[in-house]
PDB file of C-alpha atoms and ligand atoms in Angstrom:
ATOM      1  CA  MET K   1      -3.997 -30.311   6.171  1.00 61.00           C
ATOM      2  CA  SER K   2      -1.092 -30.065   3.617  1.00 70.00           C
ATOM      3  CA  ALA K   3       1.454 -27.451   5.091  1.00 79.00           C
ATOM      4  CA  PRO K   4       0.488 -23.895   3.998  1.00 79.00           C
ATOM      5  CA  ARG K   5       2.635 -21.759   1.752  1.00 94.00           C
ATOM      6  CA  THR K   6       0.673 -18.524   1.261  1.00 97.00           C
ATOM      7  CA  LEU K   7      -0.484 -16.677   4.007  1.00 98.00           C
ATOM      8  CA  LEU K   8      -2.572 -13.436   4.664  1.00 98.00           C
ATOM      9  CA  LEU K   9      -0.908 -11.469   7.466  1.00 98.00           C
ATOM     10  CA  THR K  10      -3.556  -8.953   8.793  1.00 99.00           C
ATOM     11  CA  GLY K  11      -2.147  -6.064  11.180  1.00 98.00           C
ATOM     12  CA  ALA K  12       1.139  -6.087   9.060  1.00 98.00           C
ATOM     13  CA  ALA K  13       2.022  -2.629   9.950  1.00 98.00           C
ATOM     14  CA  GLY K  14       1.570  -3.025  13.765  1.00 98.00           C
ATOM     15  CA  GLY K  15       4.702  -4.120  16.112  1.00 98.00           C
ATOM     16  CA  VAL K  16       4.292  -7.970  15.774  1.00 98.00           C
ATOM     17  CA  GLY K  17       3.288  -7.680  12.245  1.00 98.00           C
ATOM     18  CA  THR K  18       6.417  -5.794  11.329  1.00 98.00           C
ATOM     19  CA  LEU K  19       8.567  -8.136  13.496  1.00 98.00           C
ATOM     20  CA  MET K  20       6.635 -11.449  11.397  1.00 98.00           C
ATOM     21  CA  ARG K  21       7.144  -9.840   8.342  1.00 98.00           C
ATOM     22  CA  GLU K  22      10.937 -10.188   8.664  1.00 98.00           C
ATOM     23  CA  LEU K  23      10.711 -13.720  10.313  1.00 98.00           C
ATOM     24  CA  LEU K  24       8.042 -15.850   8.766  1.00 98.00           C
ATOM     25  CA  PRO K  25       9.469 -16.046   4.702  1.00 97.00           C
ATOM     26  CA  PRO K  26      12.568 -17.854   5.854  1.00 97.00           C
ATOM     27  CA  TYR K  27      10.105 -20.777   6.971  1.00 97.00           C
ATOM     28  CA  GLY K  28       9.244 -20.793   3.456  1.00 97.00           C
ATOM     29  CA  TYR K  29       5.801 -18.782   3.483  1.00 98.00           C
ATOM     30  CA  GLU K  30       4.671 -16.291   1.042  1.00 98.00           C
ATOM     31  CA  LEU K  31       2.902 -13.410   2.577  1.00 98.00           C
ATOM     32  CA  ARG K  32      -0.077 -11.167   1.762  1.00 98.00           C
ATOM     33  CA  LEU K  33      -0.145  -8.323   3.814  1.00 98.00           C
ATOM     34  CA  LEU K  34      -3.501  -6.183   5.014  1.00 98.00           C
ATOM     35  CA  ASP K  35      -3.663  -3.387   7.311  1.00 98.00           C
ATOM     36  CA  VAL K  36      -5.705  -0.018   7.643  1.00 98.00           C
ATOM     37  CA  ALA K  37      -2.480   1.533   7.694  1.00 98.00           C
ATOM     38  CA  PRO K  38      -0.170   1.816   4.820  1.00 98.00           C
ATOM     39  CA  VAL K  39       2.721  -0.852   5.610  1.00 98.00           C
ATOM     40  CA  PRO K  40       6.429   0.808   5.133  1.00 96.00           C
ATOM     41  CA  GLY K  41       8.209  -0.681   2.562  1.00 96.00           C
ATOM     42  CA  ALA K  42       5.360  -2.795   1.315  1.00 97.00           C
ATOM     43  CA  PRO K  43       3.919  -1.065  -1.756  1.00 96.00           C
ATOM     44  CA  ASP K  44       1.524  -4.330  -2.612  1.00 97.00           C
ATOM     45  CA  ALA K  45      -0.061  -4.541   0.777  1.00 98.00           C
ATOM     46  CA  ILE K  46      -3.758  -4.067   1.007  1.00 98.00           C
ATOM     47  CA  VAL K  47      -4.507  -1.143   2.718  1.00 98.00           C
ATOM     48  CA  ALA K  48      -8.185  -2.185   4.076  1.00 98.00           C
ATOM     49  CA  ASP K  49     -10.223  -1.778   7.076  1.00 98.00           C
ATOM     50  CA  LEU K  50     -11.383  -5.365   8.630  1.00 98.00           C
ATOM     51  CA  ALA K  51     -15.014  -3.672   8.092  1.00 98.00           C
ATOM     52  CA  ASP K  52     -14.533  -3.777   4.550  1.00 98.00           C
ATOM     53  CA  ARG K  53     -16.122  -7.199   3.654  1.00 98.00           C
ATOM     54  CA  ALA K  54     -15.432  -7.023   0.120  1.00 98.00           C
ATOM     55  CA  ALA K  55     -12.135  -6.109   0.611  1.00 98.00           C
ATOM     56  CA  LEU K  56     -11.515  -9.149   3.157  1.00 98.00           C
ATOM     57  CA  ARG K  57     -13.273 -11.698   0.910  1.00 98.00           C
ATOM     58  CA  GLU K  58     -10.844 -10.674  -1.943  1.00 98.00           C
ATOM     59  CA  ALA K  59      -7.618 -10.544   0.301  1.00 98.00           C
ATOM     60  CA  VAL K  60      -8.115 -14.289   1.773  1.00 98.00           C
ATOM     61  CA  ARG K  61      -8.847 -15.724  -2.167  1.00 98.00           C
ATOM     62  CA  GLY K  62      -6.457 -18.449  -2.679  1.00 97.00           C
ATOM     63  CA  VAL K  63      -4.421 -18.106   0.534  1.00 98.00           C
ATOM     64  CA  ASP K  64      -3.630 -21.480   2.410  1.00 98.00           C
ATOM     65  CA  ALA K  65      -3.955 -19.757   5.998  1.00 98.00           C
ATOM     66  CA  VAL K  66      -4.530 -16.461   7.772  1.00 98.00           C
ATOM     67  CA  VAL K  67      -2.634 -15.193  10.818  1.00 98.00           C
ATOM     68  CA  HIS K  68      -5.034 -12.444  12.517  1.00 99.00           C
ATOM     69  CA  LEU K  69      -3.299 -10.037  14.114  1.00 99.00           C
ATOM     70  CA  ALA K  70      -4.963  -6.707  13.098  1.00 99.00           C
ATOM     71  CA  GLY K  71      -7.364  -5.244  15.601  1.00 98.00           C
ATOM     72  CA  ILE K  72      -6.897  -2.495  18.101  1.00 98.00           C
ATOM     73  CA  SER K  73      -4.251  -3.807  20.763  1.00 97.00           C
ATOM     74  CA  LEU K  74      -4.889  -1.966  24.064  1.00 96.00           C
ATOM     75  CA  GLU K  75      -8.005  -0.904  25.819  1.00 96.00           C
ATOM     76  CA  ALA K  76     -10.197   1.658  23.921  1.00 96.00           C
ATOM     77  CA  ASP K  77     -13.868   2.343  23.821  1.00 95.00           C
ATOM     78  CA  PHE K  78     -16.036  -0.091  23.417  1.00 97.00           C
ATOM     79  CA  GLU K  79     -17.393   1.033  20.073  1.00 97.00           C
ATOM     80  CA  LYS K  80     -14.004   0.815  18.435  1.00 97.00           C
ATOM     81  CA  ILE K  81     -13.249  -2.418  20.130  1.00 98.00           C
ATOM     82  CA  MET K  82     -16.710  -3.708  18.875  1.00 98.00           C
ATOM     83  CA  ALA K  83     -16.343  -2.647  15.191  1.00 98.00           C
ATOM     84  CA  ALA K  84     -12.394  -3.839  14.995  1.00 98.00           C
ATOM     85  CA  ASN K  85     -12.235  -6.863  17.137  1.00 98.00           C
ATOM     86  CA  ILE K  86     -15.368  -8.282  17.299  1.00 98.00           C
ATOM     87  CA  ALA K  87     -17.267  -7.151  13.957  1.00 98.00           C
ATOM     88  CA  GLY K  88     -13.883  -7.269  12.157  1.00 98.00           C
ATOM     89  CA  THR K  89     -13.042 -10.775  13.314  1.00 99.00           C
ATOM     90  CA  GLN K  90     -16.375 -12.175  12.502  1.00 98.00           C
ATOM     91  CA  TYR K  91     -15.983 -10.706   8.982  1.00 98.00           C
ATOM     92  CA  LEU K  92     -12.467 -11.911   8.540  1.00 99.00           C
ATOM     93  CA  TYR K  93     -13.857 -15.460   9.682  1.00 98.00           C
ATOM     94  CA  GLU K  94     -16.714 -15.617   7.052  1.00 98.00           C
ATOM     95  CA  ALA K  95     -14.545 -14.225   4.177  1.00 98.00           C
ATOM     96  CA  ALA K  96     -12.333 -17.170   5.132  1.00 98.00           C
ATOM     97  CA  ARG K  97     -15.060 -19.550   5.042  1.00 98.00           C
ATOM     98  CA  GLU K  98     -16.431 -18.397   2.119  1.00 98.00           C
ATOM     99  CA  GLU K  99     -13.095 -18.827   0.292  1.00 98.00           C
ATOM    100  CA  GLY K 100     -12.491 -22.299   1.613  1.00 98.00           C
ATOM    101  CA  VAL K 101      -9.180 -21.161   3.836  1.00 98.00           C
ATOM    102  CA  ARG K 102      -8.765 -23.660   6.256  1.00 97.00           C
ATOM    103  CA  ARG K 103      -6.776 -22.660   8.802  1.00 98.00           C
ATOM    104  CA  VAL K 104      -6.411 -19.366  10.824  1.00 98.00           C
ATOM    105  CA  VAL K 105      -3.914 -18.329  13.445  1.00 98.00           C
ATOM    106  CA  LEU K 106      -5.810 -15.888  15.744  1.00 99.00           C
ATOM    107  CA  ALA K 107      -3.948 -13.452  18.072  1.00 99.00           C
ATOM    108  CA  SER K 108      -5.614 -13.484  21.395  1.00 98.00           C
ATOM    109  CA  SER K 109      -4.230 -12.218  24.577  1.00 98.00           C
ATOM    110  CA  ASN K 110      -3.313 -13.025  28.254  1.00 98.00           C
ATOM    111  CA  HIS K 111      -6.144 -10.248  29.081  1.00 98.00           C
ATOM    112  CA  ALA K 112      -8.933 -12.799  27.954  1.00 98.00           C
ATOM    113  CA  VAL K 113      -7.808 -14.482  31.296  1.00 98.00           C
ATOM    114  CA  GLY K 114      -6.405 -11.310  32.935  1.00 98.00           C
ATOM    115  CA  PHE K 115      -8.247 -11.479  36.123  1.00 98.00           C
ATOM    116  CA  THR K 116      -6.973 -14.999  36.725  1.00 98.00           C
ATOM    117  CA  ARG K 117      -4.476 -15.049  39.767  1.00 98.00           C
ATOM    118  CA  ARG K 118      -1.066 -15.569  38.602  1.00 97.00           C
ATOM    119  CA  PRO K 119       0.421 -18.451  40.617  1.00 97.00           C
ATOM    120  CA  ARG K 120       2.722 -18.089  43.919  1.00 94.00           C
ATOM    121  CA  GLU K 121       5.951 -20.057  43.811  1.00 89.00           C
ATOM    122  CA  GLY K 122       5.103 -23.909  44.050  1.00 92.00           C
ATOM    123  CA  GLU K 123       1.297 -23.522  42.632  1.00 97.00           C
ATOM    124  CA  PRO K 124       0.802 -24.859  39.435  1.00 97.00           C
ATOM    125  CA  PRO K 125       0.716 -23.051  36.372  1.00 98.00           C
ATOM    126  CA  ILE K 126      -2.445 -21.710  34.872  1.00 98.00           C
ATOM    127  CA  PRO K 127      -3.639 -24.051  32.553  1.00 98.00           C
ATOM    128  CA  VAL K 128      -5.648 -22.931  28.989  1.00 98.00           C
ATOM    129  CA  ASP K 129      -8.800 -24.329  30.366  1.00 98.00           C
ATOM    130  CA  THR K 130      -9.261 -21.855  33.041  1.00 98.00           C
ATOM    131  CA  PRO K 131     -12.260 -19.836  32.777  1.00 98.00           C
ATOM    132  CA  HIS K 132     -12.433 -16.724  30.741  1.00 98.00           C
ATOM    133  CA  ARG K 133     -11.720 -13.705  32.763  1.00 98.00           C
ATOM    134  CA  PRO K 134     -11.488 -10.974  30.556  1.00 98.00           C
ATOM    135  CA  ASP K 135      -9.535  -7.530  32.448  1.00 97.00           C
ATOM    136  CA  THR K 136     -11.182  -5.130  29.938  1.00 97.00           C
ATOM    137  CA  PHE K 137     -13.226  -4.507  26.743  1.00 97.00           C
ATOM    138  CA  TYR K 138     -10.098  -5.498  24.707  1.00 98.00           C
ATOM    139  CA  GLY K 139      -9.804  -8.719  26.745  1.00 98.00           C
ATOM    140  CA  LEU K 140     -13.417  -9.548  26.377  1.00 98.00           C
ATOM    141  CA  SER K 141     -12.845  -9.352  22.352  1.00 98.00           C
ATOM    142  CA  LYS K 142     -10.178 -11.602  22.510  1.00 98.00           C
ATOM    143  CA  CYS K 143     -12.918 -14.161  24.796  1.00 98.00           C
ATOM    144  CA  PHE K 144     -15.050 -13.520  21.542  1.00 98.00           C
ATOM    145  CA  GLY K 145     -12.658 -14.406  19.155  1.00 99.00           C
ATOM    146  CA  GLU K 146     -11.580 -17.458  20.804  1.00 99.00           C
ATOM    147  CA  ASP K 147     -15.403 -18.525  21.024  1.00 98.00           C
ATOM    148  CA  LEU K 148     -15.943 -17.223  17.373  1.00 99.00           C
ATOM    149  CA  ALA K 149     -12.845 -19.787  16.591  1.00 99.00           C
ATOM    150  CA  GLN K 150     -14.730 -22.601  18.395  1.00 98.00           C
ATOM    151  CA  LEU K 151     -18.172 -21.943  16.519  1.00 98.00           C
ATOM    152  CA  TYR K 152     -16.196 -21.478  12.877  1.00 98.00           C
ATOM    153  CA  TRP K 153     -14.648 -25.139  13.676  1.00 98.00           C
ATOM    154  CA  ASP K 154     -17.415 -27.056  14.904  1.00 98.00           C
ATOM    155  CA  LEU K 155     -20.130 -25.590  12.310  1.00 98.00           C
ATOM    156  CA  HIS K 156     -17.701 -25.161   9.450  1.00 98.00           C
ATOM    157  CA  GLY K 157     -14.365 -26.868   9.913  1.00 98.00           C
ATOM    158  CA  VAL K 158     -12.443 -23.792   9.807  1.00 98.00           C
ATOM    159  CA  GLU K 159      -9.714 -24.878  12.264  1.00 98.00           C
ATOM    160  CA  THR K 160      -7.955 -22.332  14.431  1.00 99.00           C
ATOM    161  CA  VAL K 161      -5.114 -22.130  16.998  1.00 99.00           C
ATOM    162  CA  SER K 162      -5.585 -19.283  19.256  1.00 99.00           C
ATOM    163  CA  LEU K 163      -2.562 -17.784  20.620  1.00 99.00           C
ATOM    164  CA  ARG K 164      -3.255 -15.945  24.067  1.00 98.00           C
ATOM    165  CA  ILE K 165       0.026 -14.010  23.533  1.00 98.00           C
ATOM    166  CA  GLY K 166       1.875 -12.335  26.756  1.00 98.00           C
ATOM    167  CA  SER K 167       4.028  -9.736  25.630  1.00 98.00           C
ATOM    168  CA  CYS K 168       5.811  -9.733  22.102  1.00 98.00           C
ATOM    169  CA  PHE K 169       8.702  -7.585  21.968  1.00 98.00           C
ATOM    170  CA  PRO K 170      12.438  -7.460  21.161  1.00 98.00           C
ATOM    171  CA  GLU K 171      13.172  -7.537  24.822  1.00 98.00           C
ATOM    172  CA  PRO K 172      10.990  -7.515  27.885  1.00 98.00           C
ATOM    173  CA  THR K 173      10.357  -3.807  29.416  1.00 96.00           C
ATOM    174  CA  SER K 174       8.818  -4.674  32.932  1.00 95.00           C
ATOM    175  CA  VAL K 175       9.065  -7.058  35.433  1.00 96.00           C
ATOM    176  CA  ARG K 176       5.921  -8.442  34.482  1.00 96.00           C
ATOM    177  CA  MET K 177       6.896  -9.240  31.098  1.00 97.00           C
ATOM    178  CA  LEU K 178       9.755 -11.202  32.945  1.00 98.00           C
ATOM    179  CA  SER K 179       7.012 -14.344  33.121  1.00 98.00           C
ATOM    180  CA  ILE K 180       4.720 -13.864  29.832  1.00 98.00           C
ATOM    181  CA  TRP K 181       7.418 -12.429  27.493  1.00 98.00           C
ATOM    182  CA  LEU K 182       7.376 -14.036  24.004  1.00 98.00           C
ATOM    183  CA  SER K 183      10.463 -13.386  21.883  1.00 98.00           C
ATOM    184  CA  PRO K 184      10.182 -12.430  18.188  1.00 98.00           C
ATOM    185  CA  ALA K 185      11.724 -15.511  17.145  1.00 98.00           C
ATOM    186  CA  ASP K 186       9.744 -17.719  19.438  1.00 99.00           C
ATOM    187  CA  CYS K 187       6.659 -15.775  18.085  1.00 99.00           C
ATOM    188  CA  ALA K 188       7.740 -17.004  14.548  1.00 98.00           C
ATOM    189  CA  ARG K 189       8.501 -20.470  16.060  1.00 98.00           C
ATOM    190  CA  LEU K 190       5.010 -20.715  17.378  1.00 99.00           C
ATOM    191  CA  LEU K 191       3.217 -19.203  14.368  1.00 98.00           C
ATOM    192  CA  HIS K 192       5.139 -21.896  12.490  1.00 98.00           C
ATOM    193  CA  ALA K 193       3.981 -25.077  14.529  1.00 98.00           C
ATOM    194  CA  SER K 194       0.404 -23.435  14.922  1.00 98.00           C
ATOM    195  CA  LEU K 195       0.239 -23.219  10.834  1.00 98.00           C
ATOM    196  CA  THR K 196       1.669 -26.810  10.345  1.00 98.00           C
ATOM    197  CA  ALA K 197       0.511 -29.102  12.990  1.00 98.00           C
ATOM    198  CA  GLU K 198      -1.965 -31.623  12.074  1.00 97.00           C
ATOM    199  CA  ASP K 199      -5.807 -31.538  13.090  1.00 97.00           C
ATOM    200  CA  VAL K 200      -6.074 -28.733  15.261  1.00 98.00           C
ATOM    201  CA  ALA K 201      -9.261 -28.331  15.626  1.00 98.00           C
ATOM    202  CA  HIS K 202      -9.694 -25.058  17.745  1.00 98.00           C
ATOM    203  CA  THR K 203      -6.424 -25.408  19.648  1.00 98.00           C
ATOM    204  CA  VAL K 204      -5.817 -22.696  22.712  1.00 98.00           C
ATOM    205  CA  VAL K 205      -2.351 -21.835  23.654  1.00 98.00           C
ATOM    206  CA  TYR K 206      -0.279 -19.473  25.580  1.00 98.00           C
ATOM    207  CA  GLY K 207       2.446 -17.687  23.560  1.00 98.00           C
ATOM    208  CA  SER K 208       5.429 -17.228  25.693  1.00 98.00           C
ATOM    209  CA  SER K 209       8.956 -18.372  25.516  1.00 98.00           C
ATOM    210  CA  ALA K 210      10.427 -20.669  27.841  1.00 98.00           C
ATOM    211  CA  ASN K 211      10.691 -18.263  30.680  1.00 98.00           C
ATOM    212  CA  THR K 212      12.184 -19.429  33.991  1.00 97.00           C
ATOM    213  CA  ARG K 213       9.411 -17.357  35.760  1.00 97.00           C
ATOM    214  CA  ALA K 214       6.713 -18.609  33.582  1.00 97.00           C
ATOM    215  CA  TRP K 215       3.069 -18.381  34.703  1.00 98.00           C
ATOM    216  CA  TRP K 216       1.188 -20.602  32.454  1.00 98.00           C
ATOM    217  CA  ASP K 217       1.248 -23.889  31.000  1.00 98.00           C
ATOM    218  CA  LEU K 218       2.661 -24.244  27.833  1.00 98.00           C
ATOM    219  CA  SER K 219       1.942 -27.724  26.776  1.00 98.00           C
ATOM    220  CA  THR K 220      -0.765 -27.086  24.644  1.00 98.00           C
ATOM    221  CA  ALA K 221       1.943 -25.301  22.794  1.00 98.00           C
ATOM    222  CA  ARG K 222       4.468 -27.625  22.703  1.00 98.00           C
ATOM    223  CA  ALA K 223       1.903 -30.274  21.726  1.00 98.00           C
ATOM    224  CA  LEU K 224       1.740 -28.492  18.227  1.00 98.00           C
ATOM    225  CA  GLY K 225       5.802 -28.876  17.793  1.00 98.00           C
ATOM    226  CA  TYR K 226       6.564 -25.561  19.533  1.00 98.00           C
ATOM    227  CA  ALA K 227      10.029 -25.520  21.134  1.00 98.00           C
ATOM    228  CA  PRO K 228      10.678 -22.298  22.635  1.00 98.00           C
ATOM    229  CA  GLU K 229      14.371 -21.320  22.402  1.00 98.00           C
ATOM    230  CA  ASP K 230      14.335 -18.118  24.468  1.00 98.00           C
ATOM    231  CA  ASP K 231      14.273 -17.100  28.087  1.00 98.00           C
ATOM    232  CA  SER K 232      13.680 -13.841  29.651  1.00 98.00           C
ATOM    233  CA  GLU K 233      15.641 -14.492  32.516  1.00 98.00           C
ATOM    234  CA  VAL K 234      18.636 -13.193  31.095  1.00 98.00           C
ATOM    235  CA  TYR K 235      16.900  -9.674  31.373  1.00 98.00           C
ATOM    236  CA  ALA K 236      15.611 -10.501  34.713  1.00 98.00           C
ATOM    237  CA  GLU K 237      18.502  -8.702  37.233  1.00 98.00           C
ATOM    238  CA  LYS K 238      18.610  -5.644  35.288  1.00 97.00           C
ATOM    239  CA  LEU K 239      14.979  -5.256  35.180  1.00 97.00           C
ATOM    240  CA  ILE K 240      14.256  -6.047  38.716  1.00 97.00           C
ATOM    241  CA  ALA K 241      17.198  -3.556  39.337  1.00 97.00           C
ATOM    242  CA  GLU K 242      15.592  -0.718  37.513  1.00 96.00           C
ATOM    243  CA  LYS K 243      11.835  -1.154  38.138  1.00 95.00           C
ATOM    244  CA  GLY K 244      11.854  -3.116  41.650  1.00 95.00           C
ATOM    245  CA  LEU K 245       9.310  -6.323  42.364  1.00 95.00           C
ATOM    246  CA  PRO K 246       5.750  -5.212  41.956  1.00 94.00           C
ATOM    247  CA  ALA K 247       4.296  -4.082  45.534  1.00 94.00           C
ATOM    248  CA  GLU K 248       2.638  -6.508  47.236  1.00 95.00           C
ATOM    249  CA  GLY K 249      -1.414  -6.805  46.719  1.00 95.00           C
ATOM    250  CA  SER K 250      -1.015  -4.463  43.719  1.00 94.00           C
ATOM    251  CA  PRO K 251      -2.577  -5.684  40.360  1.00 95.00           C
ATOM    252  CA  ASP K 252       0.812  -6.786  38.626  1.00 94.00           C
ATOM    253  CA  ASP K 253       1.517  -8.774  41.580  1.00 95.00           C
ATOM    254  CA  LEU K 254      -2.197 -10.330  42.053  1.00 97.00           C
ATOM    255  CA  TYR K 255      -3.299 -10.818  38.433  1.00 97.00           C
ATOM    256  CA  LEU K 256      -1.945 -12.191  35.133  1.00 97.00           C
ATOM    257  CA  GLY K 257      -3.353  -8.930  33.203  1.00 97.00           C
ATOM    258  CA  GLY K 258      -1.089  -6.746  35.663  1.00 96.00           C
ATOM    259  CA  HIS K 259      -1.941  -3.144  34.991  1.00 94.00           C
ATOM    260  CA  PHE K 260      -4.711  -3.825  32.621  1.00 95.00           C
ATOM    261  CA  CYS K 261      -6.728  -4.879  35.877  1.00 96.00           C
ATOM    262  CA  VAL K 262      -7.618  -1.272  36.882  1.00 93.00           C
ATOM    263  CA  ASP K 263      -9.994   1.469  35.991  1.00 91.00           C
ATOM    264  CA  PRO K 264      -8.585   2.899  33.589  1.00 88.00           C
ATOM    265  CA  PRO K 265      -5.768   0.613  32.935  1.00 87.00           C
ATOM    266  CA  ARG K 266      -2.496   1.867  33.401  1.00 82.00           C
ATOM    267  CA  TRP K 267       0.391   1.307  30.577  1.00 72.00           C
ATOM    268  CA  PRO K 268       4.048   1.070  32.500  1.00 66.00           C
ATOM    269  CA  HIS K 269       5.924   1.934  29.080  1.00 49.00           C
TER     270      HIS K 269
HETATM  271  N1  LIG S 301       2.538  -7.228  21.188  1.00 76.88           N
HETATM  272  C1  LIG S 301       1.926  -7.988  21.794  1.00 76.88           C
HETATM  273  O1  LIG S 301       2.771  -8.261  23.024  1.00 76.88           O
HETATM  274  C2  LIG S 301       0.567  -8.629  22.184  1.00 76.88           C
HETATM  275  C3  LIG S 301       0.250  -9.238  23.253  1.00 76.88           C
HETATM  276  C4  LIG S 301      -1.282  -9.853  23.366  1.00 76.88           C
HETATM  277  C5  LIG S 301      -1.902  -9.611  22.241  1.00 76.88           C
HETATM  278  N2  LIG S 301      -1.375  -9.371  20.773  1.00 76.88           N
HETATM  279  C6  LIG S 301      -2.588  -9.342  19.645  1.00 76.88           C
HETATM  280  O2  LIG S 301      -1.693  -9.553  18.899  1.00 76.88           O
HETATM  281  C7  LIG S 301      -1.885  -8.722  17.735  1.00 76.88           C
HETATM  282  C8  LIG S 301      -0.755  -7.602  17.403  1.00 76.88           C
HETATM  283  O3  LIG S 301      -0.306  -6.829  18.290  1.00 76.88           O
HETATM  284  P1  LIG S 301       0.736  -5.433  18.060  1.00 76.88           P
HETATM  285  O4  LIG S 301       1.169  -5.529  19.008  1.00 76.88           O
HETATM  286  O5  LIG S 301       1.126  -5.876  16.860  1.00 76.88           O
HETATM  287  O6  LIG S 301      -0.516  -4.420  17.775  1.00 76.88           O
HETATM  288  P2  LIG S 301      -0.346  -2.972  16.994  1.00 76.88           P
HETATM  289  O7  LIG S 301      -1.387  -2.211  17.613  1.00 76.88           O
HETATM  290  O8  LIG S 301       0.888  -2.807  17.088  1.00 76.88           O
HETATM  291  O9  LIG S 301      -0.759  -3.588  16.028  1.00 76.88           O
HETATM  292  C9  LIG S 301      -2.259  -3.939  15.096  1.00 76.88           C
HETATM  293  C10 LIG S 301      -2.288  -3.601  14.073  1.00 76.88           C
HETATM  294  O10 LIG S 301      -3.573  -3.812  13.482  1.00 76.88           O
HETATM  295  C11 LIG S 301      -3.898  -2.424  12.312  1.00 76.88           C
HETATM  296  N3  LIG S 301      -5.924  -2.432  12.631  1.00 76.88           N
HETATM  297  C12 LIG S 301      -6.400  -1.960  13.522  1.00 76.88           C
HETATM  298  N4  LIG S 301      -7.386  -1.794  13.588  1.00 76.88           N
HETATM  299  C13 LIG S 301      -7.441  -2.108  12.042  1.00 76.88           C
HETATM  300  C14 LIG S 301      -8.903  -2.509  11.399  1.00 76.88           C
HETATM  301  N5  LIG S 301     -10.004  -1.895  11.599  1.00 76.88           N
HETATM  302  N6  LIG S 301      -8.405  -3.089  10.030  1.00 76.88           N
HETATM  303  C15 LIG S 301      -7.201  -3.166   9.599  1.00 76.88           C
HETATM  304  N7  LIG S 301      -6.094  -3.072  10.466  1.00 76.88           N
HETATM  305  C16 LIG S 301      -6.586  -2.919  11.778  1.00 76.88           C
HETATM  306  C17 LIG S 301      -3.484  -1.394  13.277  1.00 76.88           C
HETATM  307  O11 LIG S 301      -2.921  -0.407  12.359  1.00 76.88           O
HETATM  308  C18 LIG S 301      -2.152  -2.064  13.791  1.00 76.88           C
HETATM  309  O12 LIG S 301      -0.978  -1.796  12.155  1.00 76.88           O
HETATM  310  C19 LIG S 301      -3.509  -7.871  18.529  1.00 76.88           C
HETATM  311  O13 LIG S 301      -4.536  -8.605  17.740  1.00 76.88           O
HETATM  312  C20 LIG S 301      -2.915  -8.025  19.693  1.00 76.88           C
HETATM  313  O14 LIG S 301      -4.187  -7.692  20.229  1.00 76.88           O
HETATM  314  C21 LIG S 301      -0.319  -8.350  20.939  1.00 76.88           C
END
């Protein structure tokens, strides 16, 4: 496929969307924005719910690729997750198929495999083909998204790179994030690689920077041409001094999904 130029960016009003609105255009992309909330400073953004199939069809018409960030990004009632993340993602794929869009980059999450034990020192990193082990309905919806992407590739030839994003914020704010942080600049690098790599079929990658304390295998991301430049280690001393290491046997100590792996999940910040 030739390099995409026009992108539909869903979830453009959100945290990652706001960062990517600044960081993607320098790569040469023209962005069409969509969110259920108005996008500050972007009067042309499409304000639409993922439940609105007609709006989605119009939104994808004529774009070269879709970057799908919209949805509920923490644990919530199953009904809400089902509407936004499960049905909404299927509606978006169907719109893309109908309008002949050949490539989607899908925001999956580490929480699709959140109950996976984090590796201890000397153990191998977690591979992308580790079985799904969602830690929440939220994580479950990301498992669905990855399977949906596989179906749309196998059945309809719509390509996807599913990004199991760790934590994409300007800086890591917890000790767990030292292992899974994706700097905004590396996120843009990863999106660009995912949009321009040839013949991705359905590829699953972990989304993080080149963190010294990484828990997972970045090789499928690197195979797309992703070359991360940041490392959370520069924040390690300060964060560990402030927060301390996770208590032995606590969810943050045991599992990839950390504080999501309890009922109800606990948000540390
Ligand atoms: N930020 C991270 O570190 C992180 C980590 C793992 C995965 N992700 C995933 O990346 C994506 C972006 O994350 P974020 O942190 O920017 O989340 P966010 O909650 O800040 O933004 C999500 C955006 O989606 C929009 N949205 C929600 N429901 C919608 C609907 N039904 N129709 C249209 N728009 C809707 C919201 O208005 C919001 O602007 C999400 O899919 C999230 O699950 C993010």
